[in-house]
XYZ file of C-alpha atoms in Angstrom:
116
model
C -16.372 38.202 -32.576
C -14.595 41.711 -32.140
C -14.463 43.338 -29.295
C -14.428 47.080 -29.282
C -13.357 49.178 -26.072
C -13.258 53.352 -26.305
C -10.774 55.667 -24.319
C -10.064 58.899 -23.796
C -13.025 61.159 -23.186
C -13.405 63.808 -20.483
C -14.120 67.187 -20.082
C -12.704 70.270 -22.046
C -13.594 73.659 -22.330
C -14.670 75.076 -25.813
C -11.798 75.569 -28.888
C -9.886 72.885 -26.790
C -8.580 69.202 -28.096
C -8.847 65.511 -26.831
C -7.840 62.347 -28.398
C -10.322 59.435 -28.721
C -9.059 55.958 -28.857
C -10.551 52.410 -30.025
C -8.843 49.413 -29.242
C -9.828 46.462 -31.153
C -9.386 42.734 -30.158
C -10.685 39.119 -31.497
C -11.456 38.313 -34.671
C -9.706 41.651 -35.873
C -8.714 39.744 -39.817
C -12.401 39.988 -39.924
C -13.207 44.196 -40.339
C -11.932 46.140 -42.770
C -14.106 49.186 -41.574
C -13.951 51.467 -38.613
C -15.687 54.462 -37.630
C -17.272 56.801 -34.803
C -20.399 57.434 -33.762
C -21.468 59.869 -31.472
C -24.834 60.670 -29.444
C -25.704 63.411 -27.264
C -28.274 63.468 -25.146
C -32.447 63.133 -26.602
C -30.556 62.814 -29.763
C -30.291 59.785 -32.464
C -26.640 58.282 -32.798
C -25.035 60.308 -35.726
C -21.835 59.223 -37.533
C -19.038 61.172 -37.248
C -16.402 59.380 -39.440
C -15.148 56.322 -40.688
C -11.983 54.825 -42.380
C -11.064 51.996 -44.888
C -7.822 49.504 -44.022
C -6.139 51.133 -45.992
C -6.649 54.823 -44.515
C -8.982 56.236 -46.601
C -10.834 58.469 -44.427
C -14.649 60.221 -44.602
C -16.189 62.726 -42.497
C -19.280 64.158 -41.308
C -19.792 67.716 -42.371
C -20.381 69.059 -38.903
C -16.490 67.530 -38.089
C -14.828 67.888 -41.355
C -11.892 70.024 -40.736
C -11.564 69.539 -37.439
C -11.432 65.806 -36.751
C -9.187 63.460 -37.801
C -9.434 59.754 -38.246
C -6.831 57.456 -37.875
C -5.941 53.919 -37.565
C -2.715 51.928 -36.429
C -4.066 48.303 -38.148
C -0.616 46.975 -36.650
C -1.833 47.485 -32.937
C -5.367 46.964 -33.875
C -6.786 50.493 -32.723
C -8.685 53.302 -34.129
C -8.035 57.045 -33.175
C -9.926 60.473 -33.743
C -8.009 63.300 -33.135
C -10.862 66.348 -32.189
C -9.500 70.040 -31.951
C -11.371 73.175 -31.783
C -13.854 71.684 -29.969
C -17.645 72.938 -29.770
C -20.335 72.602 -27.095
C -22.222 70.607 -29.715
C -19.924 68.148 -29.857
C -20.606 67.283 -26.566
C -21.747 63.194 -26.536
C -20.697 60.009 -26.141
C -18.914 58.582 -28.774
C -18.756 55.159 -29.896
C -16.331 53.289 -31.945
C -17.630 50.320 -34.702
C -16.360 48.378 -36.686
C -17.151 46.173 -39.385
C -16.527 44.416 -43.078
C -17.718 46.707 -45.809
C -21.263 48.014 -45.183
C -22.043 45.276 -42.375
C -20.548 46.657 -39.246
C -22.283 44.833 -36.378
C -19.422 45.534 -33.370
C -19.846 48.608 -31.067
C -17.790 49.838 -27.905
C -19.675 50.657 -24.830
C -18.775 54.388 -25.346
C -16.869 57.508 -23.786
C -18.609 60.328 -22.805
C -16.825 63.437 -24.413
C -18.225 66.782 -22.854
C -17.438 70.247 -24.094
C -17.950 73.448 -21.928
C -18.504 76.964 -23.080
């Protein structure tokens, strides 16, 4: 089992930054996937981006540009770096984590909100 937790949400105003992270713990040898999800309110989770072991990165087109993924697989935790930040982006945002295409572990979430 892998256990995912989430830090470093709060409140910003709009064009601002914050720095999410994801610390991993367990069976880490097990994932070679992690990503972020994010929901906002009456929405469906979306995916926001994900990135391989070995740092290659993908992003959703909404983020691309200003979100960046990033993973320290010696400490076991997963970052994303958000900047210019938009009301819309305004969610909680979940890390997971996985082995290829099955990625079955999920953090409880930090709430990330974004004022205008």
């Amino acid at each position: 089992q892998v256990q995912l937790v989430e830090s470093g949400g709060g409140l910003v105003q709009a064009g601002g930054s914050l720095r999410l992270s994801c610390a991993a713990s367990g069976t880490t040898f097990s994932i070679n996937v992690m990503g972020w999800y994010r929901q906002a309110p009456g929405k469906q989770r979306e995916w926001v981006a994900t990135i391989s072991s070995g740092g290659s990165a993908n992003y959703a087109g909404s983020v691309k540009g200003r979100f960046t993924i990033s993973r320290d697989n010696a400490e076991n935790t997963l970052y994303l770096q958000m900047n210019s930040l938009k009301p819309e982006d305004t969610a909680a945002y979940y890390c997971n984590a996985g082995r290829d295409s099955y990625r079955p572990y999920w953090g409880q979430g930090t709430q990330v909100t974004v004022s205008s």
